[in-house]
Tab-separated table of C-alpha atoms in Angstrom:
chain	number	residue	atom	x	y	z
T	1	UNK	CA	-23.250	-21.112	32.282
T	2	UNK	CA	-25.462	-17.961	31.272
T	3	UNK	CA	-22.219	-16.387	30.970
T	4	UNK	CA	-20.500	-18.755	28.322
T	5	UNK	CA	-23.888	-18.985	26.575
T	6	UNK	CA	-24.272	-14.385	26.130
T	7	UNK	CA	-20.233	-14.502	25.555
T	8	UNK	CA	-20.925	-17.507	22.526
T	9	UNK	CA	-23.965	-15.502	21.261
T	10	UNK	CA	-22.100	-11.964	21.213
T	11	UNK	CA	-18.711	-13.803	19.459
T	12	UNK	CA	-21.247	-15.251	16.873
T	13	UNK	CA	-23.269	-11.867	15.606
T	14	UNK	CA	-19.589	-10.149	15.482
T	15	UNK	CA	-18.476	-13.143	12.954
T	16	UNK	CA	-21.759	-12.847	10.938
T	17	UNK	CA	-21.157	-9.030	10.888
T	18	UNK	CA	-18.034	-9.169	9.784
T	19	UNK	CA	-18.952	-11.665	7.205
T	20	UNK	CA	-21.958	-9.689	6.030
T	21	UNK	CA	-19.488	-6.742	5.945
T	22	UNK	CA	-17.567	-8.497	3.211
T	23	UNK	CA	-20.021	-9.859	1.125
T	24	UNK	CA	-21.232	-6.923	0.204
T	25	UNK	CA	-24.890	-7.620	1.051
T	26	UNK	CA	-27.795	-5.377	1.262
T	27	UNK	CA	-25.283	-3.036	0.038
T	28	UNK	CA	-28.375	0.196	0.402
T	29	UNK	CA	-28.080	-0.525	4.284
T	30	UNK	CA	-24.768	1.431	5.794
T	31	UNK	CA	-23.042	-1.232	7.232
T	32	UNK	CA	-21.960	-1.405	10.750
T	33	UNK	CA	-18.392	0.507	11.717
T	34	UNK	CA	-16.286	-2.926	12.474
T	35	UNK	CA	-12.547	-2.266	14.241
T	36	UNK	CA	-11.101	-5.717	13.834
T	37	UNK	CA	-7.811	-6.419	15.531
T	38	UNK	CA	-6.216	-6.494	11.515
T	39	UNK	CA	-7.537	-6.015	8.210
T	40	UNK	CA	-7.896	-9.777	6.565
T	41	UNK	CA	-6.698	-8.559	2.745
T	42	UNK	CA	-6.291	-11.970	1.353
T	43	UNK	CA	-10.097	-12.018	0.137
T	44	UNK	CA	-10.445	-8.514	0.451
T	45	UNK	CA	-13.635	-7.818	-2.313
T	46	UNK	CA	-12.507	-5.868	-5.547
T	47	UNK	CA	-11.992	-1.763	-5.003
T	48	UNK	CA	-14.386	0.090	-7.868
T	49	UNK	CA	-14.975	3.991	-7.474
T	50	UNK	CA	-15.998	6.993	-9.633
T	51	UNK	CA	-12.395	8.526	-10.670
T	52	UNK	CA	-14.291	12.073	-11.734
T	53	UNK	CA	-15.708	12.090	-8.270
T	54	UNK	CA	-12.432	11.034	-6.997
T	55	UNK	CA	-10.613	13.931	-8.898
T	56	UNK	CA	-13.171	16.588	-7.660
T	57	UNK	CA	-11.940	15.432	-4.328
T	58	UNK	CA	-8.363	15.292	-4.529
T	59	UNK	CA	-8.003	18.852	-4.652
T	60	UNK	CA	-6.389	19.014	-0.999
T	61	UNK	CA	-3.687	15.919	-1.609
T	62	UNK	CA	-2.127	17.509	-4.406
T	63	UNK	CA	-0.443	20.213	-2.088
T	64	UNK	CA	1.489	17.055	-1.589
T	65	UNK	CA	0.789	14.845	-4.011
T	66	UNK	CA	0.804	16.952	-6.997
T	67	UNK	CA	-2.162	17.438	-9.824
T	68	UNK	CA	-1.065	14.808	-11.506
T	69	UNK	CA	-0.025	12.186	-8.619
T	70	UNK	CA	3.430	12.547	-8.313
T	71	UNK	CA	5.042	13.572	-4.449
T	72	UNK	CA	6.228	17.365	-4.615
T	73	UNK	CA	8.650	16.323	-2.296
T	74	UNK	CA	11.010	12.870	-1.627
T	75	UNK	CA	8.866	12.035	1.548
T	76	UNK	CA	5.363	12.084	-0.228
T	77	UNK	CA	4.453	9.133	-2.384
T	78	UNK	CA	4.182	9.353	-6.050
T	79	UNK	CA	0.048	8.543	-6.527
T	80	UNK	CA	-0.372	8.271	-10.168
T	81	UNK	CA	-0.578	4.742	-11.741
T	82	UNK	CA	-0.851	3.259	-7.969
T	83	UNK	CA	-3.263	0.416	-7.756
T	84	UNK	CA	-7.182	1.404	-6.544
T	85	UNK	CA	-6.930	-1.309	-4.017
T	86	UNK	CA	-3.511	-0.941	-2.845
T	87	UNK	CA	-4.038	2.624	-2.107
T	88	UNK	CA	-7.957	2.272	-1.149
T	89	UNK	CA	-6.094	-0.045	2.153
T	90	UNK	CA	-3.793	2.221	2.697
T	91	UNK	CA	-6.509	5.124	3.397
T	92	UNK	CA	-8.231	2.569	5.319
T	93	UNK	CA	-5.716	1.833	7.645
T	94	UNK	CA	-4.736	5.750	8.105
T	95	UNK	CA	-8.205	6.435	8.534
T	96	UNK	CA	-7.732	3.829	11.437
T	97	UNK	CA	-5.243	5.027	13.017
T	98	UNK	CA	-3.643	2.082	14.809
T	99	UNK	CA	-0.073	3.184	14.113
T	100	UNK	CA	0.461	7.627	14.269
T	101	UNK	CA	0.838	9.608	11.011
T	102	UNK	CA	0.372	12.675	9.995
T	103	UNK	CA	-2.108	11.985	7.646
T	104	UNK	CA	-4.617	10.400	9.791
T	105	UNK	CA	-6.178	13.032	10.645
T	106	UNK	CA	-6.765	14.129	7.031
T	107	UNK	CA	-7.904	11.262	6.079
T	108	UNK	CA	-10.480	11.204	9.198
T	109	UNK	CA	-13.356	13.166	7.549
T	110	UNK	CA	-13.371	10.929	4.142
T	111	UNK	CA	-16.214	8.187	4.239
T	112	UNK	CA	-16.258	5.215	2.315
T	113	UNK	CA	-16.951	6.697	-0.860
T	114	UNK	CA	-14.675	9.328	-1.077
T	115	UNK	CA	-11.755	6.766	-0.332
T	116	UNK	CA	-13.128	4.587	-3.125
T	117	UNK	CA	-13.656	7.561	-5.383
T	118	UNK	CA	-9.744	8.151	-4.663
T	119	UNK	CA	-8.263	5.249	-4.934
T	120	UNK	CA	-9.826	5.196	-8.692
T	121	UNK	CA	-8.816	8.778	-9.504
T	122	UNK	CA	-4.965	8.178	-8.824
T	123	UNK	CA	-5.124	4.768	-10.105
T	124	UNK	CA	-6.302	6.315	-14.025
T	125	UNK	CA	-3.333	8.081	-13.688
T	126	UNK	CA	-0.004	7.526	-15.424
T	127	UNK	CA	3.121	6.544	-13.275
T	128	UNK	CA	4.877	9.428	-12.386
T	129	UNK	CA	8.893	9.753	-11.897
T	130	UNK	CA	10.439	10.140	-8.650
T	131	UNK	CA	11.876	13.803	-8.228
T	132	UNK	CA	15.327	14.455	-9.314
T	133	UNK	CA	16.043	16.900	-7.159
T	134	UNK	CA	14.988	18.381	-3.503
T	135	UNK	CA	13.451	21.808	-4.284
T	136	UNK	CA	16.217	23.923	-6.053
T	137	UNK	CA	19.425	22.032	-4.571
T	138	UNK	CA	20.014	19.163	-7.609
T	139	UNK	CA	20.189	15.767	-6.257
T	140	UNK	CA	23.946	14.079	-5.605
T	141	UNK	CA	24.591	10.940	-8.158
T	142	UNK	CA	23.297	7.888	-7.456
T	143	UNK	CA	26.069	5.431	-6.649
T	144	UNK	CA	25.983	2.726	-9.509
T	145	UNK	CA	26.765	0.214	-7.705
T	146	UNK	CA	24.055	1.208	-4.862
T	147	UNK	CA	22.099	0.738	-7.547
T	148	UNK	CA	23.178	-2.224	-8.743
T	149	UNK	CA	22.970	-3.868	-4.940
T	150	UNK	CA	19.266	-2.385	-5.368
T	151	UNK	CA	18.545	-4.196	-8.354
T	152	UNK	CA	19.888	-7.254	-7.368
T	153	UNK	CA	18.169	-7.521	-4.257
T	154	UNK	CA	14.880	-6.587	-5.764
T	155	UNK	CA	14.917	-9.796	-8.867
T	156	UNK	CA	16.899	-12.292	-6.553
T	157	UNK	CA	16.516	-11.295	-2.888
T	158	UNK	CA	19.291	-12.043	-0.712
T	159	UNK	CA	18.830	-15.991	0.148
T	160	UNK	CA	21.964	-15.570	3.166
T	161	UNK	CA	19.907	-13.262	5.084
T	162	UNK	CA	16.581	-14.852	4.420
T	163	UNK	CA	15.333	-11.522	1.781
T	164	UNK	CA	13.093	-12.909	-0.568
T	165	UNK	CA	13.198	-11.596	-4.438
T	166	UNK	CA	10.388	-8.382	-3.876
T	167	UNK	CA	9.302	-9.241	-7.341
T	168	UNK	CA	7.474	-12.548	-6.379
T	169	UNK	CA	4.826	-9.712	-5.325
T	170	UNK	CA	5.738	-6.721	-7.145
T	171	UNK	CA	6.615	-7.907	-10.406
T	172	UNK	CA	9.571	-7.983	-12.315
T	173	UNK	CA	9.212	-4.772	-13.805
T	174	UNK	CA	8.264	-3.226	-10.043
T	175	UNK	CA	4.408	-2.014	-11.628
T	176	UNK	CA	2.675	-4.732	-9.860
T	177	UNK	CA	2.096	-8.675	-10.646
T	178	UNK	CA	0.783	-9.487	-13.936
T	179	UNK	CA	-2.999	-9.830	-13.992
T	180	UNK	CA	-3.180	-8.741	-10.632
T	181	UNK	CA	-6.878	-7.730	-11.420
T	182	UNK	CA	-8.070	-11.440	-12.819
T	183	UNK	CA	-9.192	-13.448	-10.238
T	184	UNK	CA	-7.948	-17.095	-9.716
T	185	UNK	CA	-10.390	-20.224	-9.206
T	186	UNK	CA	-11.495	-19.253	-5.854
T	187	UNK	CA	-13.007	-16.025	-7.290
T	188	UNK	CA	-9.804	-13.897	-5.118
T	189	UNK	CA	-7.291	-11.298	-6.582
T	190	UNK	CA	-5.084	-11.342	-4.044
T	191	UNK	CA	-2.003	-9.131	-5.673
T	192	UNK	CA	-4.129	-6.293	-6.600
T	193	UNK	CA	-3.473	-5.129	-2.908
T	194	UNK	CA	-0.213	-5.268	-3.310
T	195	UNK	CA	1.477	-1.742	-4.738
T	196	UNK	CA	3.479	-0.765	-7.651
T	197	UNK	CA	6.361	0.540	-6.583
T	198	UNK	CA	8.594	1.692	-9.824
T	199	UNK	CA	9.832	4.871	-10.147
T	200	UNK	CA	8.544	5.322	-6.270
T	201	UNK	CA	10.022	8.426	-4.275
T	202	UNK	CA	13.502	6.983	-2.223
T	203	UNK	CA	13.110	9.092	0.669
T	204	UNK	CA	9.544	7.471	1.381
T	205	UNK	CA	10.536	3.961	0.454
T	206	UNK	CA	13.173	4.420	2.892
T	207	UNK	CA	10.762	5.600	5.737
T	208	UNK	CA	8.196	2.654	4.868
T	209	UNK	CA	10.716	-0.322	5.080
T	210	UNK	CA	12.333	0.668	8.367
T	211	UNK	CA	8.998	1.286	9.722
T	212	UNK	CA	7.782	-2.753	8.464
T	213	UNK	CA	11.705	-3.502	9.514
T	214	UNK	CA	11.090	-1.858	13.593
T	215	UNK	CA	7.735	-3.819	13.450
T	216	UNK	CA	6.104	-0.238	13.857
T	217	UNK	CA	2.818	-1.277	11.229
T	218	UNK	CA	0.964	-4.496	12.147
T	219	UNK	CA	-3.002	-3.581	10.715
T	220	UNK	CA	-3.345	-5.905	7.990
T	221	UNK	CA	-1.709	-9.688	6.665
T	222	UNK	CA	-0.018	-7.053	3.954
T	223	UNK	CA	1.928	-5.389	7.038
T	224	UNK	CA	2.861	-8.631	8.352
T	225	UNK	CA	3.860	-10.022	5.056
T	226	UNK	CA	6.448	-6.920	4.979
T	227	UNK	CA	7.214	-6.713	8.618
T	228	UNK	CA	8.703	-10.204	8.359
T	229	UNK	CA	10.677	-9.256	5.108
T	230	UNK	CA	11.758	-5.997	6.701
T	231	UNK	CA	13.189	-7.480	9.848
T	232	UNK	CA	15.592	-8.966	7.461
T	233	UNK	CA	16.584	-5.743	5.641
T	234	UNK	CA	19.652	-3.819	6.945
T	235	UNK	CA	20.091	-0.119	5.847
T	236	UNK	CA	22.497	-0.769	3.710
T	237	UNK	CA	20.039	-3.167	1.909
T	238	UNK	CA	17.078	-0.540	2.075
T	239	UNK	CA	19.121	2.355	1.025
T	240	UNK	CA	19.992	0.335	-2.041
T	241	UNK	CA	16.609	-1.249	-2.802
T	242	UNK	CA	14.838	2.093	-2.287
T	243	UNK	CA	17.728	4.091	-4.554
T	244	UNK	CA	17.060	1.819	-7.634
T	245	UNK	CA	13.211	1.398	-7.703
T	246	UNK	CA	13.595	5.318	-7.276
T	247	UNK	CA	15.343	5.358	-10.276
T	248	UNK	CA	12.977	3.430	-12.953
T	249	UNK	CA	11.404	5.848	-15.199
T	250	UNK	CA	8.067	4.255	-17.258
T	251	UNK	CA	10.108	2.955	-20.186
């Protein structure tokens, strides 16, 4: 019985931590490192940072990145133009761990701040083209009707296999949902987590949907949102979806 009654007490002050956590409260007193099983992003509280701060600090992504956000090669994600709370969770989750990447441990030494800071820094940004080419070696033609598949897929989804239209959460123009940042009645923006993707580099696109479609990233309801999508996604499907958001310039 004292047993149920310590087990009841310690399951209660983790719930009122992690409450407290996202309230914000007493937001002078550090709060408590918390490792839940997944990050809940459905009511996640809005992202706000200092983007001259964040720039100061971004000196070390652009080797990858770029100075002005955009991937200096096809694996590395464009930055620029990305939503602050999209990429904010993203650096959360490295910073985590839970699934291996090489940029966890660069990521490891950033505190709260500095991710915040970040994640407003890129987000001032303007979208930024994928690459045309692979260092010197000019990229091969995109197939039109890849592209076509691609776009196709992306407005209407694929309702034989069970692929949803990715605009219903991107937007129809692949920057994000419209007035992603306005919160509904319950006080919750729950799209400004999720990212823009136009004009996003194929190569990493490609990587990120077969990762959701082997089930390899499961740390927040975002992942599993995606990880059910991408279990429906053959390659042929993610080569084409990949290939024509890769191709929208900010026109």
């Amino acid at each position: 019985m004292k047993g149920s009654t310590l087990l009841l007490l310690v399951l209660a002050g983790s719930l009122l931590g992690l409450a407290h956590a996202a309230s914000g409260a007493d937001d002078e007193t550090p709060a408590p490192a918390l490792h839940p099983r997944y990050l809940d992003l459905r009511a996640a509280p809005r992202i706000a940072g200092n983007a001259a701060a964040g720039k100061e600090k971004s000196l070390v992504c652009s080797a990858c990145h770029g100075e002005d956000g955009g991937g200096t090669a096809p694996p590395f994600p464009n930055l620029g133009g990305q939503r602050a709370d999209f990429f904010y969770w993203q650096l959360v989750e490295l910073k985590r761990g839970r699934h291996p990447s090489p940029m966890t441990p660069l990521v490891s030494t950033l505190d709260d701040q500095d991710m915040r800071d970040l994640a407003a820094y890129y987000a001032s940004l303007p979208l930024h083209p994928a690459r045309a080419d692979a260092g010197d070696t000019p990229a091969e033609p995109v197939d039109a009707a890849l592209l076509e598949r691609g776009r196709d897929l992306y407005l209407h989804g694929d309702g034989a296999k069970g692929i949803p239209p990715c605009q219903g959460c991107h937007g129809p123009d692949a920057r994000g949902m419209r007035d992603a940042d306005v919160a509904d009645r319950n006080g919750r923006t729950p799209y400004a987590t999720f990212p823009v993707l136009r004009g996003q580099q194929a190569t990493y696109l490609q990587n990120k949907l077969a990762e959701y479609r082997d089930g390899d990233l499961q740390d927040s309801t975002s992942d599993f949102i995606m990880s059910g999508v991408g279990k429906r996604l053959d390659e042929d499907s993610i080569q084409a979806v990949s290939a024509w958001l890769s191709s929208l310039r900010e026109d």
